[in-house]
Coordinates of C-alpha atoms in Angstrom, one line a residue:
X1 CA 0.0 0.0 0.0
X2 CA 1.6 3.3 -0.7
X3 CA 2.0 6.2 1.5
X4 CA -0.8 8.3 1.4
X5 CA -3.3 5.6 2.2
X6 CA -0.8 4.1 5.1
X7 CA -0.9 8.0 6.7
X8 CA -4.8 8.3 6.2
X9 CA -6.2 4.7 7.3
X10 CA -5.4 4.9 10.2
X11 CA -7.5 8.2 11.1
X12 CA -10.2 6.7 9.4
X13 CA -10.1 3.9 11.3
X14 CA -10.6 6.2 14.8
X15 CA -14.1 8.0 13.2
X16 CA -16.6 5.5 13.9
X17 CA -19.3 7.1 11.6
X18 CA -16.3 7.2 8.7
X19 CA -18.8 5.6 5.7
X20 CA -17.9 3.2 3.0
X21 CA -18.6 6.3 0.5
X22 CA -15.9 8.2 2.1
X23 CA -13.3 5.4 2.3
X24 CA -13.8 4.6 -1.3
X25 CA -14.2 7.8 -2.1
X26 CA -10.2 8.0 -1.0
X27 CA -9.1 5.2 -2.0
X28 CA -10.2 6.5 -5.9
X29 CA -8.4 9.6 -5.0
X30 CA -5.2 7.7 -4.3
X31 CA -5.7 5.7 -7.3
X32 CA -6.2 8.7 -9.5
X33 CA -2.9 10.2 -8.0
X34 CA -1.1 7.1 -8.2
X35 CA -2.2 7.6 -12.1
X36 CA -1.6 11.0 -12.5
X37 CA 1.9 10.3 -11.3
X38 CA 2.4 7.4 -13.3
X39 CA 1.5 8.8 -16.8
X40 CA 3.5 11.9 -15.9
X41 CA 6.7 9.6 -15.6
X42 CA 5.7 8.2 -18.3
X43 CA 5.4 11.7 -20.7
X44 CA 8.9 12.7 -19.5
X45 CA 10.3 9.0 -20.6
X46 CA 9.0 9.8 -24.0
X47 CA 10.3 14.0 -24.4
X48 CA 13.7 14.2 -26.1
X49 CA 16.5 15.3 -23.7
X50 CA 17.7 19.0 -24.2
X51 CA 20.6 19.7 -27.2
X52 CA 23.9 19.4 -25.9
X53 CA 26.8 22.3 -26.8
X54 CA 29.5 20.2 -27.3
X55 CA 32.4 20.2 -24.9
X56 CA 35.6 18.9 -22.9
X57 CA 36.0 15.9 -20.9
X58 CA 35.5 16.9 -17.2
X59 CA 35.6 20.6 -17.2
X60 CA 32.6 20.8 -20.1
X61 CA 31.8 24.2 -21.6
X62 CA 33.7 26.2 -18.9
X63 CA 36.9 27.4 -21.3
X64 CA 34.6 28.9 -23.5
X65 CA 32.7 31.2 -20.5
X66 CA 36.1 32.2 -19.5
X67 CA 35.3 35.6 -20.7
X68 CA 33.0 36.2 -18.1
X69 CA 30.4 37.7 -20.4
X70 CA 28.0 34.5 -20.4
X71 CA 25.5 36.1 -21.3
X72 CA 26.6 37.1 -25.2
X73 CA 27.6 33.2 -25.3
X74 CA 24.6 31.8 -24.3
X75 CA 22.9 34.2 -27.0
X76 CA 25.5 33.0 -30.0
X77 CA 24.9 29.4 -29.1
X78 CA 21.0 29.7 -29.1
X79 CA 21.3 30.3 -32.8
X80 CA 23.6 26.7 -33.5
X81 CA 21.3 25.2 -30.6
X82 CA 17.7 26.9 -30.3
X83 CA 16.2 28.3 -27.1
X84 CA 17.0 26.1 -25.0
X85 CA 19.8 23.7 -24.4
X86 CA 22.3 22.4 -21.9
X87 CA 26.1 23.0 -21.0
X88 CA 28.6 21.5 -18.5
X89 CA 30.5 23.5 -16.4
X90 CA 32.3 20.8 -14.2
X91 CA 30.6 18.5 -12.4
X92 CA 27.2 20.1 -13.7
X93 CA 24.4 20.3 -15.9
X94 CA 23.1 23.6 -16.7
X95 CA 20.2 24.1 -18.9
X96 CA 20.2 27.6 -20.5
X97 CA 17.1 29.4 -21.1
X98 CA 17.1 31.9 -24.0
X99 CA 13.8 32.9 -25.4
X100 CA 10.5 34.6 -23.8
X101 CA 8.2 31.5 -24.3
X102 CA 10.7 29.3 -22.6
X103 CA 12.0 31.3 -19.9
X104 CA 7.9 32.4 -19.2
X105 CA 7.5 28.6 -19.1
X106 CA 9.9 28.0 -16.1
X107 CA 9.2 30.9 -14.5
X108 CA 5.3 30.7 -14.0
X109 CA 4.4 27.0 -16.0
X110 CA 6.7 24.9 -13.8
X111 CA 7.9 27.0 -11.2
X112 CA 7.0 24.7 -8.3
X113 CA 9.8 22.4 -9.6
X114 CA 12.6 24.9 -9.9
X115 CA 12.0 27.1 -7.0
X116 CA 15.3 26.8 -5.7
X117 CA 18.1 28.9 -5.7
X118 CA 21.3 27.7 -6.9
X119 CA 24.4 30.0 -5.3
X120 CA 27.8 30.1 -5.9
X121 CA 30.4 30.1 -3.0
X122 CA 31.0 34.0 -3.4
X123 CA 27.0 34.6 -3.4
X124 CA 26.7 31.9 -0.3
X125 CA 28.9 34.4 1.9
X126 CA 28.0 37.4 0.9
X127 CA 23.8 37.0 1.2
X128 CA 24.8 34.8 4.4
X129 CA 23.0 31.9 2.9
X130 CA 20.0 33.3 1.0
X131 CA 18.8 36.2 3.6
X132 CA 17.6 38.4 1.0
X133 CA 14.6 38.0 -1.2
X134 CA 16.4 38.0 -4.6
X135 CA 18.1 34.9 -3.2
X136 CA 15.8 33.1 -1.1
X137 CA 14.1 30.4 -1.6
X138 CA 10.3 30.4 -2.5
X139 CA 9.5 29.1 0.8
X140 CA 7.7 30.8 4.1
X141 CA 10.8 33.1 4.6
X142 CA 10.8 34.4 1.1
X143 CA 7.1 35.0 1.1
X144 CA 7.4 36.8 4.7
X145 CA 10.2 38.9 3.6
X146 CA 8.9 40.1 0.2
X147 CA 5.9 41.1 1.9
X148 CA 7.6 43.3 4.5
X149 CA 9.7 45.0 1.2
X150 CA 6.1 45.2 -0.4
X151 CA 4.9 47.1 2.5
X152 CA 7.5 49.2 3.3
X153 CA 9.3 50.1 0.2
X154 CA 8.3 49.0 -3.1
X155 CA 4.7 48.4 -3.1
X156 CA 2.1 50.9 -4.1
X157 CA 1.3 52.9 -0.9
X158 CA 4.7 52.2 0.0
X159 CA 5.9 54.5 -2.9
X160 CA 3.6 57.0 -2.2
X161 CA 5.1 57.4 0.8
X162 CA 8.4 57.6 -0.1
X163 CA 7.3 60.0 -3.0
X164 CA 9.1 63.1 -1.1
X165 CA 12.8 61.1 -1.8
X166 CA 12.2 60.7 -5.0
X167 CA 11.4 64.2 -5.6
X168 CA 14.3 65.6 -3.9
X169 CA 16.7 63.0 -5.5
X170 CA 15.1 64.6 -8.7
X171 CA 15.8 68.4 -7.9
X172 CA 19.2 67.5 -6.6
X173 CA 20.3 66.5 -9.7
X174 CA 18.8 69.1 -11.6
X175 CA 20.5 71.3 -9.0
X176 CA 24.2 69.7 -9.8
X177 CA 23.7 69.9 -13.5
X178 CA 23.1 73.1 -14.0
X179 CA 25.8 74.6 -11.6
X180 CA 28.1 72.3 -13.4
X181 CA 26.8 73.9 -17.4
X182 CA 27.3 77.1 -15.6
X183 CA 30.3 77.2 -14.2
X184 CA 32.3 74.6 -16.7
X185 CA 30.0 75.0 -20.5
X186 CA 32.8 73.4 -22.5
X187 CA 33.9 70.2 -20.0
X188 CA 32.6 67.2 -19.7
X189 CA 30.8 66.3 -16.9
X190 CA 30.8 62.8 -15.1
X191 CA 27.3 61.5 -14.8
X192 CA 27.6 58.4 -12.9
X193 CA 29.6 60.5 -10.5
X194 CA 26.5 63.3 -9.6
X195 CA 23.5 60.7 -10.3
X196 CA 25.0 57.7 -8.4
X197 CA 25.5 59.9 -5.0
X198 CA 21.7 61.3 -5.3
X199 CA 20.9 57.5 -5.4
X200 CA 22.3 56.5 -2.7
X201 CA 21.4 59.1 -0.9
X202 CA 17.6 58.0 -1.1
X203 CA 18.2 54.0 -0.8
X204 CA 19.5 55.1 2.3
X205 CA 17.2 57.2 3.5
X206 CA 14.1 54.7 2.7
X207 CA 16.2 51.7 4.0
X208 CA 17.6 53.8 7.2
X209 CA 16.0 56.9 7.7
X210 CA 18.9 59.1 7.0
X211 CA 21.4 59.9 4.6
X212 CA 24.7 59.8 5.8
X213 CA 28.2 62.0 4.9
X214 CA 30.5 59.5 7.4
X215 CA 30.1 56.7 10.1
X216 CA 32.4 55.7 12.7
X217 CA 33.1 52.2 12.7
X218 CA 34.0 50.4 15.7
X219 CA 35.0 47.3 14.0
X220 CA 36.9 48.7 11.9
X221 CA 38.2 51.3 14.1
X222 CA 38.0 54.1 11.4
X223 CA 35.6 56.9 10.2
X224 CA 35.0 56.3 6.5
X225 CA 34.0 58.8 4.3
X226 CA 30.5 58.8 1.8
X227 CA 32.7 57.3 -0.4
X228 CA 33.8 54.6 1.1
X229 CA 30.8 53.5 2.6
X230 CA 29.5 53.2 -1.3
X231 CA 32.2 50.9 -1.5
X232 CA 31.8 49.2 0.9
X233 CA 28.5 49.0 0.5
X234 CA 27.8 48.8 -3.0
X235 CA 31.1 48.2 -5.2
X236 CA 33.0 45.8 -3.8
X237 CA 30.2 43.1 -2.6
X238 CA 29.0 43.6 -6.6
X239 CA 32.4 42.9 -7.8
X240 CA 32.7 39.8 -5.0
X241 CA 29.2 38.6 -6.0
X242 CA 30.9 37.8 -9.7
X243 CA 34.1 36.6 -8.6
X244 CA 34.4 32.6 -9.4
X245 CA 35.9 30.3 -7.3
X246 CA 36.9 27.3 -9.2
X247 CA 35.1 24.6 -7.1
X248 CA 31.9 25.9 -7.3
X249 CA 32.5 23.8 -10.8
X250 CA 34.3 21.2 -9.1
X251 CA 32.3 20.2 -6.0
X252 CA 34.0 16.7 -5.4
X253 CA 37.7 18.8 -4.6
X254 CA 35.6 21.3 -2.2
X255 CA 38.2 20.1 0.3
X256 CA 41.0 21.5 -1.6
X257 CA 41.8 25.2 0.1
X258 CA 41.7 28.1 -2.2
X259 CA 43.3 30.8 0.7
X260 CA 43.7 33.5 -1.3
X261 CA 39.9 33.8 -2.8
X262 CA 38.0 32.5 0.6
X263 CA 40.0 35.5 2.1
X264 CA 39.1 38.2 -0.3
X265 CA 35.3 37.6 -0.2
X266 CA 35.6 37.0 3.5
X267 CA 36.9 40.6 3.9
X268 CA 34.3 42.0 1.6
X269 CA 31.6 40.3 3.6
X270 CA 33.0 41.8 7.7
X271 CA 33.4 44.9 6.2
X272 CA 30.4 45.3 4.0
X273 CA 28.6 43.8 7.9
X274 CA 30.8 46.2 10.1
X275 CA 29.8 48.7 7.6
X276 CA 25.8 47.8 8.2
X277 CA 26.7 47.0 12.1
X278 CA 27.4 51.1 12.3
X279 CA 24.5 52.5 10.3
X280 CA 22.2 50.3 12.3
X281 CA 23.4 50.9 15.8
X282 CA 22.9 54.7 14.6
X283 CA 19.6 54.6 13.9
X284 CA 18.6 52.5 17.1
X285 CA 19.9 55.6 19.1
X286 CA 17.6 57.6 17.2
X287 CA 14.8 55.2 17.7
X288 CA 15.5 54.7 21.2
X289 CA 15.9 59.1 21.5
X290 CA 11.6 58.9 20.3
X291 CA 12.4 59.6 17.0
X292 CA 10.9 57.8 14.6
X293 CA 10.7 58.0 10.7
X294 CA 8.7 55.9 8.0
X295 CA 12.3 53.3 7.3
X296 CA 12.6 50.0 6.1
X297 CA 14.5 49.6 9.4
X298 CA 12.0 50.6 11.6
X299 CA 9.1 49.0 10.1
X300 CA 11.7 45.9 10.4
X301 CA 12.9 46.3 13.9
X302 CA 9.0 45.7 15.1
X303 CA 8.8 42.1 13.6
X304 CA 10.0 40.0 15.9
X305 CA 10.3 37.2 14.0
X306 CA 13.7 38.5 12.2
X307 CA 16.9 38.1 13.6
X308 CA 19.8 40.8 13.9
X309 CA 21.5 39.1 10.8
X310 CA 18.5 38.9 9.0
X311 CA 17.6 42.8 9.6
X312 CA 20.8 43.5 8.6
X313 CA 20.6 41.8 4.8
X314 CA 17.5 42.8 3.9
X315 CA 18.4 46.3 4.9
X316 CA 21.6 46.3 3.1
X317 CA 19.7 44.4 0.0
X318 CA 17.5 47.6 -0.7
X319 CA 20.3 49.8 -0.4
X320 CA 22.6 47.4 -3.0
X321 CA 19.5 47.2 -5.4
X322 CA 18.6 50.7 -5.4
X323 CA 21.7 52.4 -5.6
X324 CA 23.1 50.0 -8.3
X325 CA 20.2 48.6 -10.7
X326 CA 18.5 51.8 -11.4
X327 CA 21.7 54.2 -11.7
X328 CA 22.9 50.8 -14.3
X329 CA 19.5 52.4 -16.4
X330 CA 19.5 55.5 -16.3
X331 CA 23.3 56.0 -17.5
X332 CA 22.7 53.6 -20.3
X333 CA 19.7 55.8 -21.6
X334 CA 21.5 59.1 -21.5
X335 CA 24.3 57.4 -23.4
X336 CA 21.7 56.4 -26.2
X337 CA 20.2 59.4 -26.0
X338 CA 23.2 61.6 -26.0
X339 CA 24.5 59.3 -29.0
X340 CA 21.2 59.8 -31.3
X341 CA 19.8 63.2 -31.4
X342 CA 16.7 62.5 -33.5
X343 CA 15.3 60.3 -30.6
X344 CA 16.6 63.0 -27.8
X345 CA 14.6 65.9 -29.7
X346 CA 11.5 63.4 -30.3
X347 CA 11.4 63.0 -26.5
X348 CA 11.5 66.7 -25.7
X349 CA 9.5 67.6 -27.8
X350 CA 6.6 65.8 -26.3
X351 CA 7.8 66.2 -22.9
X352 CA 7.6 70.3 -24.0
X353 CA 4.0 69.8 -25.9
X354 CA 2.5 67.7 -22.1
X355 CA 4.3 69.6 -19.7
X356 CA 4.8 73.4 -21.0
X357 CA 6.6 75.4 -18.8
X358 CA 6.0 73.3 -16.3
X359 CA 8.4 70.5 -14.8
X360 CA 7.9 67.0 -15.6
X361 CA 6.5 65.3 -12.2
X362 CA 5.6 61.4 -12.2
X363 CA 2.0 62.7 -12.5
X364 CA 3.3 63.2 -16.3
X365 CA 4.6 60.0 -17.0
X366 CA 1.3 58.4 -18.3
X367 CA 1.0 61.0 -20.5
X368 CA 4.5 61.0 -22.1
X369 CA 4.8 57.5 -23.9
X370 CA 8.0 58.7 -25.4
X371 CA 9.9 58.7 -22.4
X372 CA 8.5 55.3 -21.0
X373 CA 9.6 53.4 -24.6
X374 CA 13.1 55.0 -23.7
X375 CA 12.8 53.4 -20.4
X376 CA 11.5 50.0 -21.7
X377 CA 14.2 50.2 -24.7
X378 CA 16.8 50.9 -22.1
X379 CA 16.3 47.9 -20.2
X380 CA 15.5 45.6 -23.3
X381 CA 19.2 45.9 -24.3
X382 CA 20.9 46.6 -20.9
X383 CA 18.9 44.4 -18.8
X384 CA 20.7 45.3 -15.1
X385 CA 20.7 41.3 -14.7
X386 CA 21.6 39.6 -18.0
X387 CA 21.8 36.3 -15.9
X388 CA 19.3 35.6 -13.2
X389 CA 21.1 33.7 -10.2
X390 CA 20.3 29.8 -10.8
X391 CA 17.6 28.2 -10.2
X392 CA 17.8 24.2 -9.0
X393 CA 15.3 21.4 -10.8
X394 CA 14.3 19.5 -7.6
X395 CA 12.0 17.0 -10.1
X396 CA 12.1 16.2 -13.5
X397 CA 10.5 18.5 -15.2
X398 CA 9.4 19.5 -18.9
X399 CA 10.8 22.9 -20.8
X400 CA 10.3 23.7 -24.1
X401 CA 9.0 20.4 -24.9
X402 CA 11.9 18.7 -23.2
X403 CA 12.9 16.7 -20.6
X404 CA 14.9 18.8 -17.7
X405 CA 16.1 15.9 -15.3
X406 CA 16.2 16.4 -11.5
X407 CA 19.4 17.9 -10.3
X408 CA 19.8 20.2 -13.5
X409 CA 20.2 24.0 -12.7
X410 CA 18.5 26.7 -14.5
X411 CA 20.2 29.6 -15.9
X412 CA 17.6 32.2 -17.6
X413 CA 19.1 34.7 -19.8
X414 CA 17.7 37.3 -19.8
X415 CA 19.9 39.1 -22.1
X416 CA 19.1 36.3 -24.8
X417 CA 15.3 37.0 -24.7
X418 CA 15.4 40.7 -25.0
X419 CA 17.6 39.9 -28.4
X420 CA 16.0 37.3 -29.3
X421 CA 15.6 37.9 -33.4
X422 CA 12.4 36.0 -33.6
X423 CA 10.9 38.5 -31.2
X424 CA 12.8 42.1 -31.8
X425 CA 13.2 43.7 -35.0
X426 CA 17.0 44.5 -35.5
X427 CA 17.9 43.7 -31.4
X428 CA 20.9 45.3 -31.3
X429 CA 20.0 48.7 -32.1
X430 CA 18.7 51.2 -29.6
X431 CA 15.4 52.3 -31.1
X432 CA 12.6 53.6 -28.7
X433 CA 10.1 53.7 -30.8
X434 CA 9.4 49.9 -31.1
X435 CA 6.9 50.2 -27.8
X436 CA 5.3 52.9 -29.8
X437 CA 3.5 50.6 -31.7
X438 CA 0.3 49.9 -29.7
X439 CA 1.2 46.7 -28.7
X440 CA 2.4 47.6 -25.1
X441 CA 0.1 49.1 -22.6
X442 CA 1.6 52.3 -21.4
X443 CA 1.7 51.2 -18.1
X444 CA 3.4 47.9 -18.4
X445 CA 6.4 47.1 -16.5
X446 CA 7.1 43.9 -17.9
X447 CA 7.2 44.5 -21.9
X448 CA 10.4 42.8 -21.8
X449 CA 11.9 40.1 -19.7
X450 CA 14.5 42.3 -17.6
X451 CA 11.9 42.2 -14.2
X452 CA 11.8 38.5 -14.6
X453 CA 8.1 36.8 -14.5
X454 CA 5.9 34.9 -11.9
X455 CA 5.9 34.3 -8.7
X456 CA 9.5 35.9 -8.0
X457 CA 9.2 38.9 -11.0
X458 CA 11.3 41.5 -9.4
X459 CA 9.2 43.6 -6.8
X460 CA 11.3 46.9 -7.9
X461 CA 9.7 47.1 -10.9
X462 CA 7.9 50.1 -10.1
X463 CA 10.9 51.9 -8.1
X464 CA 13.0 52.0 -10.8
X465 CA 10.4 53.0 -13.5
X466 CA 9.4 55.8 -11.3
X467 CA 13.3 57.0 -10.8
X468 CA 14.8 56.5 -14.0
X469 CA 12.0 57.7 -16.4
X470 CA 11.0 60.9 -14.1
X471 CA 15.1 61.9 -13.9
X472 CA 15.4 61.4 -17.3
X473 CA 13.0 63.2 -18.5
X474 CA 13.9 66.1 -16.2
X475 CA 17.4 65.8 -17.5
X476 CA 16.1 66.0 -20.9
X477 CA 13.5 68.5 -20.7
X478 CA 16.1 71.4 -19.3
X479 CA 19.4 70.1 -20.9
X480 CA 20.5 68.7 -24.1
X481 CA 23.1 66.1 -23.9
X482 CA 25.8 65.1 -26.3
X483 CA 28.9 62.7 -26.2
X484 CA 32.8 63.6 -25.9
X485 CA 35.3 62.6 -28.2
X486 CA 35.6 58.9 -27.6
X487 CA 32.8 58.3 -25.8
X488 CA 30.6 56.2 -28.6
X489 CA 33.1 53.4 -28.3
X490 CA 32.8 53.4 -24.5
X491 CA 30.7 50.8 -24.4
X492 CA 32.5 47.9 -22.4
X493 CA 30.8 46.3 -18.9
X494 CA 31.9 45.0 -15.9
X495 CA 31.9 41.4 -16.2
X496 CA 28.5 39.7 -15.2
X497 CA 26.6 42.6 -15.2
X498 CA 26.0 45.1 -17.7
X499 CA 26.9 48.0 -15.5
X500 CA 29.3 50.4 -17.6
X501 CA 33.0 49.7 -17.2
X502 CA 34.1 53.4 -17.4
X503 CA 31.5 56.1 -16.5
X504 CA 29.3 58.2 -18.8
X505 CA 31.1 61.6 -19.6
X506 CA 28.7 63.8 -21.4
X507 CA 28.8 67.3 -22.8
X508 CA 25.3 69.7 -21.2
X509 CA 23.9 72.5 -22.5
X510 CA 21.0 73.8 -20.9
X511 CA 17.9 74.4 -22.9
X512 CA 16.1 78.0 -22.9
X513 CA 12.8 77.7 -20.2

């Protein structure tokens, strides 16, 4: 007899008024699950097993990601191998996703069987073993937590809220911009460099309740500047979260020390904690003063349910996410903007003909469809995560009308769907004004795949659209923007991500009001 019936009988057996009806009415259902699960084996045993890239003995594909641009390898081999295949890197089987239909598939179709996160060593460390939501599990944790950064910080009323940082990180910009045309018309000026700072300045203000200029660390036994907290905070945990460490390939010589790497990412991870130690034991003197502001951190510190360490990451996840993802955007579409006039001018023009003499506010935004293709456009071809962190296959499952055994993992490009030929006209080109074609609703964060899909689509969705289309059309709207000498070819990224090796340098001019 199998399980099920040998768990139920014998409560059955305890209800004396338990009637034959009921008994055979389980029985059938155990049969018919018994049968489901039966005929479900045997579907998989008759769906062809994925395309294989072909590759070396023991170490697989892995000398051809050596690069550490994935993401541009995955999307060549789609067109030898279709949308979905499988590689090995080491000891295991990775099953690359490269088209809409087929990611969509595995993200909402058969998520329940690969709801697991996959990490690597660097990852592990550095999001102490899945304590954020974009690394969780889908389990009761994950749930819990997303709706605490629903509530807080990226849902809705939450924004609303939090509308007043946006606003200022808007003016201050504006503000920096101007004094800088003034002051130095003929120089270039660095926009990561005045854009990033305003960032940062509101993800820590919504995560902490306070912008900061320096912290002392006890720890550390230093005071470190703005900058260095960005570092720290920011810069070197995103350059630690791409680092490889060979036996995450290799699990079998996981005994085998590698010093010198273990060491680096363990120093990333105390300070990047010492770092978050400071901030918080600032703001619980605050709290503990009777002030009290409308925080991630405070909202947090009233769950009891969360430990310290847990407080910590999640508070430091909104700050990584918000000061790096968005600011990845936004520079992209002034470079694209800056680099072709005609689309620059289109924008302003009916940024000018909605808002007159008056300056563009989100209010605006559903009005302008201009600047939210931009934003769309933007993200289509820099998708801030061309690689979404692995996912595990704790079941066979079926993809793309193949078989994905148990104990495959999942990689979902991104990249490869948003320039995927069969779906975009001409990819590779920058060109707004394929959302302007009625098949998008104007309000649609997820024309393209870069906020993922399902159960885990990213929850920041509307943050970013909200800070990168309403500073971008500011910027627009009082400056026009053009590229230096050199700056067109600029266009290399920092490894995994598609973050901008050098920063943007631009030439502003500011328009007559």
């Amino acid at each position: 007899m199998d399980a099920v019936a040998t768990t139920v009988l014998p409560s059955l057996q305890a209800m004396p008024y338990a009637t034959p009806a009921a008994v055979g009415g389980l029985f059938f259902s155990v049969f018919v699950m018994k049968q489901f699960i039966n005929n479900r084996k045997k579907t998989h045993a008759k769906l062809p097993h994925v395309p294989e890239v072909p590759g070396w003995p023991v170490i697989g594909n892995l000398l051809q990601l050596k690069e550490k641009k994935p993401h541009k390898t995955f999307m060549n081999w789609a067109d030898t191998y279709g949308p979905i295949y499988s590689i090995r890197t080491g000891a295991s089987t990775v099953i690359v996703l490269n088209s809409t239909d087929v990611a969509k598939e595995a993200m909402v179709t058969r998520y329940s069987s690969i709801s697991t996160r996959k990490l690597s060593k660097a990852l592990t460390v550095l999001t102490q073993n899945k304590c954020m939501v974009a690394t969780s599990d889908y389990d009761e944790f994950h749930k819990m937590v997303k709706r605490h950064l629903l509530t807080n910080v990226l849902g809705a009323n939450a924004q609303r809220r939090h509308r007043h940082h946006r606003d200022t990180l808007v003016e201050n910009i504006s503000t920096l911009f101007h004094s800088h045309a003034k002051k130095n018309p003929q120089r270039a000026v660095n926009f990561r460099e005045i854009f990033e700072s305003e960032l940062f300045g509101l993800a820590m203000k919504e995560a902490l309740g306070t912008d900061v200029e320096s912290i002392y660390v006890d720890e550390l036994g230093i005071t470190l500047s703005r900058d260095e907290i960005v570092h720290a905070l920011v810069h070197d945990p995103m350059e630690g979260a791409i680092d490889v460490d060979w036996r995450d390939f290799f699990p079998y010589f996981k005994w085998i020390p590698n010093k010198r790497w273990e060491a680096k990412i363990q120093q990333m991870h105390y300070r990047r904690q010492a770092v978050m130690n400071a901030l918080i034991k600032q703001e619980k003197q605050r709290i503990a003063s009777g002030k009290e502001v409308n925080c991630y951190l405070d909202y947090l510190l009233s769950e009891s349910t969360l430990t310290e360490q847990q407080i910590s990451m999640l508070i430091w996840e909104t700050i990584i996410e918000t000061a790096d993802t968005t600011m990845v955007t936004t520079e992209w579409a002034i470079y694209e903007l800056a680099r072709n006039p005609n689309y620059q001018d289109a924008l302003y023009r009916q940024i000018k003909n909605v808002c007159g003499s008056e300056k563009i506010k989100e209010e605006h935004l559903s009005q302008i469809p201009y600047l939210n293709a931009v934003f769309h456009e933007t993200i289509r071809k820099y998708s801030p995560a061309p690689v979404i962190p692995l996912r595990f296959a704790h079941e066979d499952t079926e993809i793309g009308g193949y078989i994905v055994p148990a104990g495959s993992e999942i990689a979902v490009n991104i990249y490869g769907c948003n320039m995927d030929k069969k779906r975009w006209v001409n990819p590779e080109e920058w060109n707004p004004e394929r959302f302007l074609n009625g098949k998008f609703d104007a309000m649609d964060l997820h024309k393209t795949m870069a906020f993922g899909a399902g159960k885990r689509a990213c929850a920041g969705a509307l943050q970013a659209s909200l800070i990168a289309s309403t500073s971008i059309g500011r910027l627009v709207q009082e400056f026009e923007w053009s590229l230096k000498d050199g700056e067109e070819e600029n266009v290399d990224i920092v490894g995994l991500t598609t973050r901008k090796l050098h920063p943007l340098h631009t030439i502003i001019k500011a328009r007559r009001q």
